[in-house]
JSON list of C-alpha atoms in Angstrom, two decimals:
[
{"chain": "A", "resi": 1, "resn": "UNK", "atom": "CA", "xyz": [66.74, -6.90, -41.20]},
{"chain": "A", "resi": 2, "resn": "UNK", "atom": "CA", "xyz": [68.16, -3.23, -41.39]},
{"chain": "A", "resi": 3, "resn": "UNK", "atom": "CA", "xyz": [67.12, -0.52, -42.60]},
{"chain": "A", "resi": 4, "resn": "UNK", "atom": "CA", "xyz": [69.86, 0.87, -44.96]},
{"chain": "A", "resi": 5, "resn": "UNK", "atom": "CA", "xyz": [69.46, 4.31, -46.51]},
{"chain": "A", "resi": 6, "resn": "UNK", "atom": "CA", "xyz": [69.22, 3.77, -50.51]},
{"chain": "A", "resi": 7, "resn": "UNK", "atom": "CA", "xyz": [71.27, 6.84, -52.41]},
{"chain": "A", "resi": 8, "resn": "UNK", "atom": "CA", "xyz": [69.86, 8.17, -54.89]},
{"chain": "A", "resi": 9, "resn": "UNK", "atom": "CA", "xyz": [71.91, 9.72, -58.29]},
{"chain": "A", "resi": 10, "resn": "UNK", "atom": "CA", "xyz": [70.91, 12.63, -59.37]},
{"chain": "A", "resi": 11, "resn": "UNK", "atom": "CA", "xyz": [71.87, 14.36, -62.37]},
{"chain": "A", "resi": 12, "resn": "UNK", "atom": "CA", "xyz": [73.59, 17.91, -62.29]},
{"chain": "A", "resi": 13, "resn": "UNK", "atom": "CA", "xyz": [70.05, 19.76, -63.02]},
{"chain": "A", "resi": 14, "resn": "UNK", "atom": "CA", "xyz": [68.49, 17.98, -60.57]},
{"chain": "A", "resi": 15, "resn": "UNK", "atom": "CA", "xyz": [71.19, 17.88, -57.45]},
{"chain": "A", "resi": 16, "resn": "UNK", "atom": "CA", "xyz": [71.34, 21.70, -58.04]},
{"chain": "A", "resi": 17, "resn": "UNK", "atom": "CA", "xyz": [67.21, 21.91, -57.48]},
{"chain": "A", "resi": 18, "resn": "UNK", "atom": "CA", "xyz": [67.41, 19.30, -54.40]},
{"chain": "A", "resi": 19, "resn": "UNK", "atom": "CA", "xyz": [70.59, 21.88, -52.84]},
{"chain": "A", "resi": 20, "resn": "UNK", "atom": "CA", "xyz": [69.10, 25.25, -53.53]},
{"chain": "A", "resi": 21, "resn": "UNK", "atom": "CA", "xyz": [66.27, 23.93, -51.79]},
{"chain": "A", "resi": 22, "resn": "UNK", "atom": "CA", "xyz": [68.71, 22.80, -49.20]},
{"chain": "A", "resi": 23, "resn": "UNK", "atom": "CA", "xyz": [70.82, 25.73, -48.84]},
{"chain": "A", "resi": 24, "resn": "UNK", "atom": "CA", "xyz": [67.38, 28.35, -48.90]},
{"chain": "A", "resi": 25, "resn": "UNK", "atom": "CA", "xyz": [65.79, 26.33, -45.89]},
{"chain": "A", "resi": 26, "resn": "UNK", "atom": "CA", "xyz": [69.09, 27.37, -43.59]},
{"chain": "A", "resi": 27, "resn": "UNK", "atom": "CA", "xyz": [72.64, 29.10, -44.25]},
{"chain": "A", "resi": 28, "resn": "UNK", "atom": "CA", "xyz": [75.11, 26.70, -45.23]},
{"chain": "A", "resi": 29, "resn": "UNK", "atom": "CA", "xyz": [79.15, 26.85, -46.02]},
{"chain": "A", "resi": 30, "resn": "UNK", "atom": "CA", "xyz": [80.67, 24.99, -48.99]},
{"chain": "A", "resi": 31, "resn": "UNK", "atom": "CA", "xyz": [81.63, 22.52, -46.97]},
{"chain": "A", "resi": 32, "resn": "UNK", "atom": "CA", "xyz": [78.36, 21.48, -46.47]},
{"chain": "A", "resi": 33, "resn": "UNK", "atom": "CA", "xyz": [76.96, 21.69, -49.58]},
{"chain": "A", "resi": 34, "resn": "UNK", "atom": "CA", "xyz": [79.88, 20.03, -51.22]},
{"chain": "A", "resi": 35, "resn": "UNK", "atom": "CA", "xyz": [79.10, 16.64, -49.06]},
{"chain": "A", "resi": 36, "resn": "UNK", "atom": "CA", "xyz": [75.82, 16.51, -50.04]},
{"chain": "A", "resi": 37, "resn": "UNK", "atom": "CA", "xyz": [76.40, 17.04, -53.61]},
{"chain": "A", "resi": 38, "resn": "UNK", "atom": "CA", "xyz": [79.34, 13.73, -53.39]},
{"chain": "A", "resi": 39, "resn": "UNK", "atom": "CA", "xyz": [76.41, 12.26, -51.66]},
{"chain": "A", "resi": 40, "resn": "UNK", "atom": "CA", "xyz": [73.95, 13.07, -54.04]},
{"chain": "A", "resi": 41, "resn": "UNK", "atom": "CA", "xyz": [76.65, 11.36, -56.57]},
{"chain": "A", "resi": 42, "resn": "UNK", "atom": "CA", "xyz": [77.67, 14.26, -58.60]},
{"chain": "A", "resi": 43, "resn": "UNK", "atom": "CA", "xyz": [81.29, 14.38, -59.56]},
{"chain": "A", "resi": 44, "resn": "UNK", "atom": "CA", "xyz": [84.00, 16.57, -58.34]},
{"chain": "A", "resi": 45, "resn": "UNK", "atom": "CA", "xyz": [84.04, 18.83, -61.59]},
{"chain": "A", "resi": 46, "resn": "UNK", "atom": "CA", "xyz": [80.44, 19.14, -61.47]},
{"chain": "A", "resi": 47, "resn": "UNK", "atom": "CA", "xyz": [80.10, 19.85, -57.66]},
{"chain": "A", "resi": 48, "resn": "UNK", "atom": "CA", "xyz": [81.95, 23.07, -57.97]},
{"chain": "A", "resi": 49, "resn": "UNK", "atom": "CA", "xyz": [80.29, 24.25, -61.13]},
{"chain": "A", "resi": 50, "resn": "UNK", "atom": "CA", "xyz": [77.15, 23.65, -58.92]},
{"chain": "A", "resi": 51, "resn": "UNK", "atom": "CA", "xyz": [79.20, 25.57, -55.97]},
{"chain": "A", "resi": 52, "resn": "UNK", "atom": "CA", "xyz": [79.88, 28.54, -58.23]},
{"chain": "A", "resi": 53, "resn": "UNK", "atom": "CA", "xyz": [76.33, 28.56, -59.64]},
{"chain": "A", "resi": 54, "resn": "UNK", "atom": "CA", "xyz": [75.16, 28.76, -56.28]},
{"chain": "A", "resi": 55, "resn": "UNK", "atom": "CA", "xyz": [77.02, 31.56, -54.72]},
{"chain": "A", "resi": 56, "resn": "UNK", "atom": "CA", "xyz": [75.85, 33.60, -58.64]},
{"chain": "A", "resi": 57, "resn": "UNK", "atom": "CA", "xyz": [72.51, 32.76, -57.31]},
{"chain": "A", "resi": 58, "resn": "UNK", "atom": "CA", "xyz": [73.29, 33.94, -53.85]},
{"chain": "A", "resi": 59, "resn": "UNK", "atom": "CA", "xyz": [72.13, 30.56, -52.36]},
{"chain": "A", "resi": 60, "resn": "UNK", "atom": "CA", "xyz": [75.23, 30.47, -50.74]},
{"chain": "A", "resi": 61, "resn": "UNK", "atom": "CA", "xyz": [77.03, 32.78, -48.94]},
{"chain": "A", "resi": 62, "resn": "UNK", "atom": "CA", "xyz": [79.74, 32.17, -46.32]},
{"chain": "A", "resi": 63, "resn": "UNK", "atom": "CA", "xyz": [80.42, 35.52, -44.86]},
{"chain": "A", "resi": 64, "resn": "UNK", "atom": "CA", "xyz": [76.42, 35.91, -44.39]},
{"chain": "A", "resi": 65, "resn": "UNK", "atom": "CA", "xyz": [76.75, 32.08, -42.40]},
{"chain": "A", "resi": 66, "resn": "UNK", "atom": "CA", "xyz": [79.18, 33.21, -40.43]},
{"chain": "A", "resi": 67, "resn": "UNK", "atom": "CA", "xyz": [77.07, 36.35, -39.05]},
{"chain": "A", "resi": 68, "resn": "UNK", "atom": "CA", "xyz": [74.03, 34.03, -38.46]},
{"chain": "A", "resi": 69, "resn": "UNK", "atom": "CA", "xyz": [76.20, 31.26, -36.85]},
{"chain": "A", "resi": 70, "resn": "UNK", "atom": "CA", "xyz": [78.07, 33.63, -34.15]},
{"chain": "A", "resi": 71, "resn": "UNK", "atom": "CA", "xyz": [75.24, 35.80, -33.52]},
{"chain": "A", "resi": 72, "resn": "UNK", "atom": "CA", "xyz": [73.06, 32.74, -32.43]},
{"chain": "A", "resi": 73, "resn": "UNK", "atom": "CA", "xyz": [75.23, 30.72, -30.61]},
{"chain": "A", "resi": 74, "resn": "UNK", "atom": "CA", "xyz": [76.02, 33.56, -28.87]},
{"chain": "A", "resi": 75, "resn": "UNK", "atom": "CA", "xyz": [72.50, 34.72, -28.22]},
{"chain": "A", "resi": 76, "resn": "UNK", "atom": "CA", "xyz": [71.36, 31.15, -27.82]},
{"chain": "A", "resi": 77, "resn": "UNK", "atom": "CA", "xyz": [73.73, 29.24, -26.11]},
{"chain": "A", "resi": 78, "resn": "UNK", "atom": "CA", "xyz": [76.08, 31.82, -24.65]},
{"chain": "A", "resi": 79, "resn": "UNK", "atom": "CA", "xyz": [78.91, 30.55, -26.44]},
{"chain": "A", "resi": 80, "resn": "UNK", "atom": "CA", "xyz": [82.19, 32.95, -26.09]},
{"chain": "A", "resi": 81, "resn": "UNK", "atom": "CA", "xyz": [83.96, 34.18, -28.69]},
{"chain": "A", "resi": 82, "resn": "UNK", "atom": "CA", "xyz": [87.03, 31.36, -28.42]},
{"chain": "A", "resi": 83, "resn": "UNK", "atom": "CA", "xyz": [84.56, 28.45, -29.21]},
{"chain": "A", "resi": 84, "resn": "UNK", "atom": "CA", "xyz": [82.42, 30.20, -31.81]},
{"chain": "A", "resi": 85, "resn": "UNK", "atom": "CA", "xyz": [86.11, 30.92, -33.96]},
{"chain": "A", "resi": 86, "resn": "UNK", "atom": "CA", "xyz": [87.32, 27.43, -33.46]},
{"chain": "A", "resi": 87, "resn": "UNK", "atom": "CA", "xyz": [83.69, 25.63, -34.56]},
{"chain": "A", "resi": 88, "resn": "UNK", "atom": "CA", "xyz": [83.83, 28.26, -37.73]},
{"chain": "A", "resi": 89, "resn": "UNK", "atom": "CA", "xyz": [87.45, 27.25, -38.40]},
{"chain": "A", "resi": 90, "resn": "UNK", "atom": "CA", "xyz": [86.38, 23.67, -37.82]},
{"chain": "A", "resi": 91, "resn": "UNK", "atom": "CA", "xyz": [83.94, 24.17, -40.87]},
{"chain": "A", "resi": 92, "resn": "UNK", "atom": "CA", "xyz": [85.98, 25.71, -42.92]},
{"chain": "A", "resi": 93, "resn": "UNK", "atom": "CA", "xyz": [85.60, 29.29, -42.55]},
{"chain": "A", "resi": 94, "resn": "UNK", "atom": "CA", "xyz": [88.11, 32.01, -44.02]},
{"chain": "A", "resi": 95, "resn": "UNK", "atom": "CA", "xyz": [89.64, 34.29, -41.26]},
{"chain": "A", "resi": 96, "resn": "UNK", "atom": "CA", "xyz": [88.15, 37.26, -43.07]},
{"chain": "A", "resi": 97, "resn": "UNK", "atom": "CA", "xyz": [84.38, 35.37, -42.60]},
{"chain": "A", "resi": 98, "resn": "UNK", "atom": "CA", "xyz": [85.07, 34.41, -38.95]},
{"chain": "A", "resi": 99, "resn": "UNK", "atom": "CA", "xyz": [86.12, 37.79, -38.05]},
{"chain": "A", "resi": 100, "resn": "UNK", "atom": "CA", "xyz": [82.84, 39.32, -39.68]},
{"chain": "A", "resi": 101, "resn": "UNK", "atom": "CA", "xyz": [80.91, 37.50, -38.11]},
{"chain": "A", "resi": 102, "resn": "UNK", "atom": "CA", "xyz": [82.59, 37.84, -34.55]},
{"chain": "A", "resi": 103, "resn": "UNK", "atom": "CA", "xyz": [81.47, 41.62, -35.68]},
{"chain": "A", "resi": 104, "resn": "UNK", "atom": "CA", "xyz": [77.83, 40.56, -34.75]},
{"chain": "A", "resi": 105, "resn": "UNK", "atom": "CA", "xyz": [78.47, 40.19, -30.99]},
{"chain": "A", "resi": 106, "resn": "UNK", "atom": "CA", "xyz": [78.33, 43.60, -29.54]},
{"chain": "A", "resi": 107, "resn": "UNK", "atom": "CA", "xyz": [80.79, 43.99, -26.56]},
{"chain": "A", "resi": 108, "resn": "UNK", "atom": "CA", "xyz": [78.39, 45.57, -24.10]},
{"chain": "A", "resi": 109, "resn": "UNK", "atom": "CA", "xyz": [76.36, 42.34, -24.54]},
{"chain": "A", "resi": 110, "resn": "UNK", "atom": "CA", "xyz": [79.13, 40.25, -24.51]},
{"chain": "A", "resi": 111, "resn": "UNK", "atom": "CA", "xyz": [80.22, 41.47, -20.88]},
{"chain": "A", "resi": 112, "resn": "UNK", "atom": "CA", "xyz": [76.83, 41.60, -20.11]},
{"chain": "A", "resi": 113, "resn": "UNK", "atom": "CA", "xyz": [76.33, 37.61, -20.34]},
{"chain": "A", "resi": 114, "resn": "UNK", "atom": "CA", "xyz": [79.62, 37.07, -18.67]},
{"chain": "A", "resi": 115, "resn": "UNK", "atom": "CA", "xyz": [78.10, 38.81, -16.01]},
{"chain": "A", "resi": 116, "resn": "UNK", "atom": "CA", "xyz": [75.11, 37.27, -16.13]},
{"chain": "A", "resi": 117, "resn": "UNK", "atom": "CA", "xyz": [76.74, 33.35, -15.75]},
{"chain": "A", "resi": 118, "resn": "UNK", "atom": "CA", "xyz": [78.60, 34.64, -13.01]},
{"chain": "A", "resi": 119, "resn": "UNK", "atom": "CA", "xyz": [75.56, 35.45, -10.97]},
{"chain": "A", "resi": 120, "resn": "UNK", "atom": "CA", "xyz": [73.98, 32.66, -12.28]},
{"chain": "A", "resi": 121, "resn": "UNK", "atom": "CA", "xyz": [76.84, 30.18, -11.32]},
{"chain": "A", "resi": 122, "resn": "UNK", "atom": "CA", "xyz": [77.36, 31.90, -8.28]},
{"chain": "A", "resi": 123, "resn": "UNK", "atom": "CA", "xyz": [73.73, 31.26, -7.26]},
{"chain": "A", "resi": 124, "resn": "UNK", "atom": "CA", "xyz": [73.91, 27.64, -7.95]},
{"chain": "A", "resi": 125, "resn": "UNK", "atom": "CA", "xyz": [77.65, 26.83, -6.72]},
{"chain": "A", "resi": 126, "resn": "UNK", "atom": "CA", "xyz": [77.59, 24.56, -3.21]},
{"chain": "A", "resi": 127, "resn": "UNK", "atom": "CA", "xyz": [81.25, 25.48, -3.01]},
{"chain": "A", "resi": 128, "resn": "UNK", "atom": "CA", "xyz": [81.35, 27.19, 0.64]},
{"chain": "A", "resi": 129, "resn": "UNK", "atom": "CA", "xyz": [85.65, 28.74, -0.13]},
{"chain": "A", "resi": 130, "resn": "UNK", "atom": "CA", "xyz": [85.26, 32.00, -2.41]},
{"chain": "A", "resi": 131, "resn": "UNK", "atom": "CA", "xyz": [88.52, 31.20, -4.04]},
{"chain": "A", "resi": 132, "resn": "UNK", "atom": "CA", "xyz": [87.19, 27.67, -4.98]},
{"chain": "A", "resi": 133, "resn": "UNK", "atom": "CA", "xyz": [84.17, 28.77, -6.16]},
{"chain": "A", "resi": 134, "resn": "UNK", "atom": "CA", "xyz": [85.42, 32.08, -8.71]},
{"chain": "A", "resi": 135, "resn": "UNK", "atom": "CA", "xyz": [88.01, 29.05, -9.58]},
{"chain": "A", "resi": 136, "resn": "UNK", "atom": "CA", "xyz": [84.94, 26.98, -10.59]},
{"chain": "A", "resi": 137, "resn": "UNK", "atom": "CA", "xyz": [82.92, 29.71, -11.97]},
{"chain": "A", "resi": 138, "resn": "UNK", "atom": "CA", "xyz": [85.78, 31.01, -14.21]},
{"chain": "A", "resi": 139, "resn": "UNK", "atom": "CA", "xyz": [86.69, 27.34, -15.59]},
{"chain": "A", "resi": 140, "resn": "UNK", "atom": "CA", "xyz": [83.11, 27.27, -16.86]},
{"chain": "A", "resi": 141, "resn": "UNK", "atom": "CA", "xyz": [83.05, 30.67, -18.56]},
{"chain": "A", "resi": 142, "resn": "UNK", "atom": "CA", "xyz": [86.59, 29.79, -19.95]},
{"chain": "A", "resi": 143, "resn": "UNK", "atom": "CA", "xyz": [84.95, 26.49, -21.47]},
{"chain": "A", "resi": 144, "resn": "UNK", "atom": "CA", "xyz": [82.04, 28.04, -22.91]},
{"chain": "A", "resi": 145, "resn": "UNK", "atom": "CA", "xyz": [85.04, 29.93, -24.68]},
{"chain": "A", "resi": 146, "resn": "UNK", "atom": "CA", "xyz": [85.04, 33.28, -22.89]},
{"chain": "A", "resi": 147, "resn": "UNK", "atom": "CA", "xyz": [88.83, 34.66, -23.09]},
{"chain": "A", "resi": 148, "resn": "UNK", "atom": "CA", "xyz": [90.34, 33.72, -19.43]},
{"chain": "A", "resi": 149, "resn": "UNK", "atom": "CA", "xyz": [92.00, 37.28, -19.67]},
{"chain": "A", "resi": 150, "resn": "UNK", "atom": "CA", "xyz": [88.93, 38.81, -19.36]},
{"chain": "A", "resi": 151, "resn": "UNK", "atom": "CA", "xyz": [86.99, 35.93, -17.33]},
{"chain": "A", "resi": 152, "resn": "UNK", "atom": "CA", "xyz": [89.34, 36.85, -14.74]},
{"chain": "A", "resi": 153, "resn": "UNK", "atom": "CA", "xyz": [89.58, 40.73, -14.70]},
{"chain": "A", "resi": 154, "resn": "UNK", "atom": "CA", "xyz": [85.96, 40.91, -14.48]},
{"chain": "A", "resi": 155, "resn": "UNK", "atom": "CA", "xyz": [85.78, 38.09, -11.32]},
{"chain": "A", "resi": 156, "resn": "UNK", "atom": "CA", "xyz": [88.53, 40.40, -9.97]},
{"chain": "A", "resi": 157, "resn": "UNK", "atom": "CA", "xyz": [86.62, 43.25, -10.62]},
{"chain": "A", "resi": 158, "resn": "UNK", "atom": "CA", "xyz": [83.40, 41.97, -8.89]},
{"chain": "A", "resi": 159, "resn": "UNK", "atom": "CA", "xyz": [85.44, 40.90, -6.20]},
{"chain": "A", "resi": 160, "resn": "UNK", "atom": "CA", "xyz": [86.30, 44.41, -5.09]},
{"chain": "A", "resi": 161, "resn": "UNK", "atom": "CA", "xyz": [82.60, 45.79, -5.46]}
]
């Protein structure tokens, strides 16, 4: 026996109750909120009469996602500013949203958590060879999606101190 999900149809009053709700609880982009109204079984005419209503109502707001997205992810999980652009592209993001919310990373902090992997890495690496290990420690910073140009000047830089 398994347990399928039943959908439910709503009507246009009611799917725009059920994602207000669903937009207040957490920032959203249209994206988003345009699955769940196809999933909610509203049709495409009515989805972005809902969309528009929405943004009116300030329920939505990309440009205010982006801010919240790239500030925490930054904060949270250290993500550089290469990964945070590429998962706001991935969701459909305009350039000018992306790049306002890139504005919410200050760039003494952002240095200031490179640094901080790198003597956190450095710590934890087994790797006896210097070389090897800023090699290791800058392919992690570079995959968090720190920019390798200045991964590398500041391993250089500490490197000389």
């Amino acid at each position: 026996m398994s347990a399928s999900k039943t959908t439910h149809v709503y009507t246009p009053a009611q799917a725009f109750v059920k994602i207000a709700s669903f937009c207040a609880y957490q920032e959203r982009t249209q994206q988003e909120v345009r699955i769940k109204l196809y999933e909610y079984g509203i049709k495409s005419a009515e989805v972005e009469e809902i969309i528009v209503k929405l943004i009116e109502d300030n329920f939505l707001n990309e440009e205010r996602f982006a801010k919240a997205f790239a500030g925490g992810k930054f904060r949270v999980k250290k993500w550089g500013r290469n990964k945070i652009i590429r998962e706001l592209e991935m969701r459909g993001l305009s350039p000018y949203c992306i790049k306002s919310g890139l504005k919410e990373i200050e760039e003494d902090d952002y240095v200031s958590t490179i640094h901080q992997i790198i003597d956190k890495k450095s710590r934890e690496s087994t790797v006896k060879n210097i070389y090897q290990k800023t090699h290791k420690i800058a392919q992690y910073l570079i995959s968090r999606g720190f920019e390798s140009d200045l991964v590398w000047d500041i391993l250089k830089a500490g490197a000389r101190d």
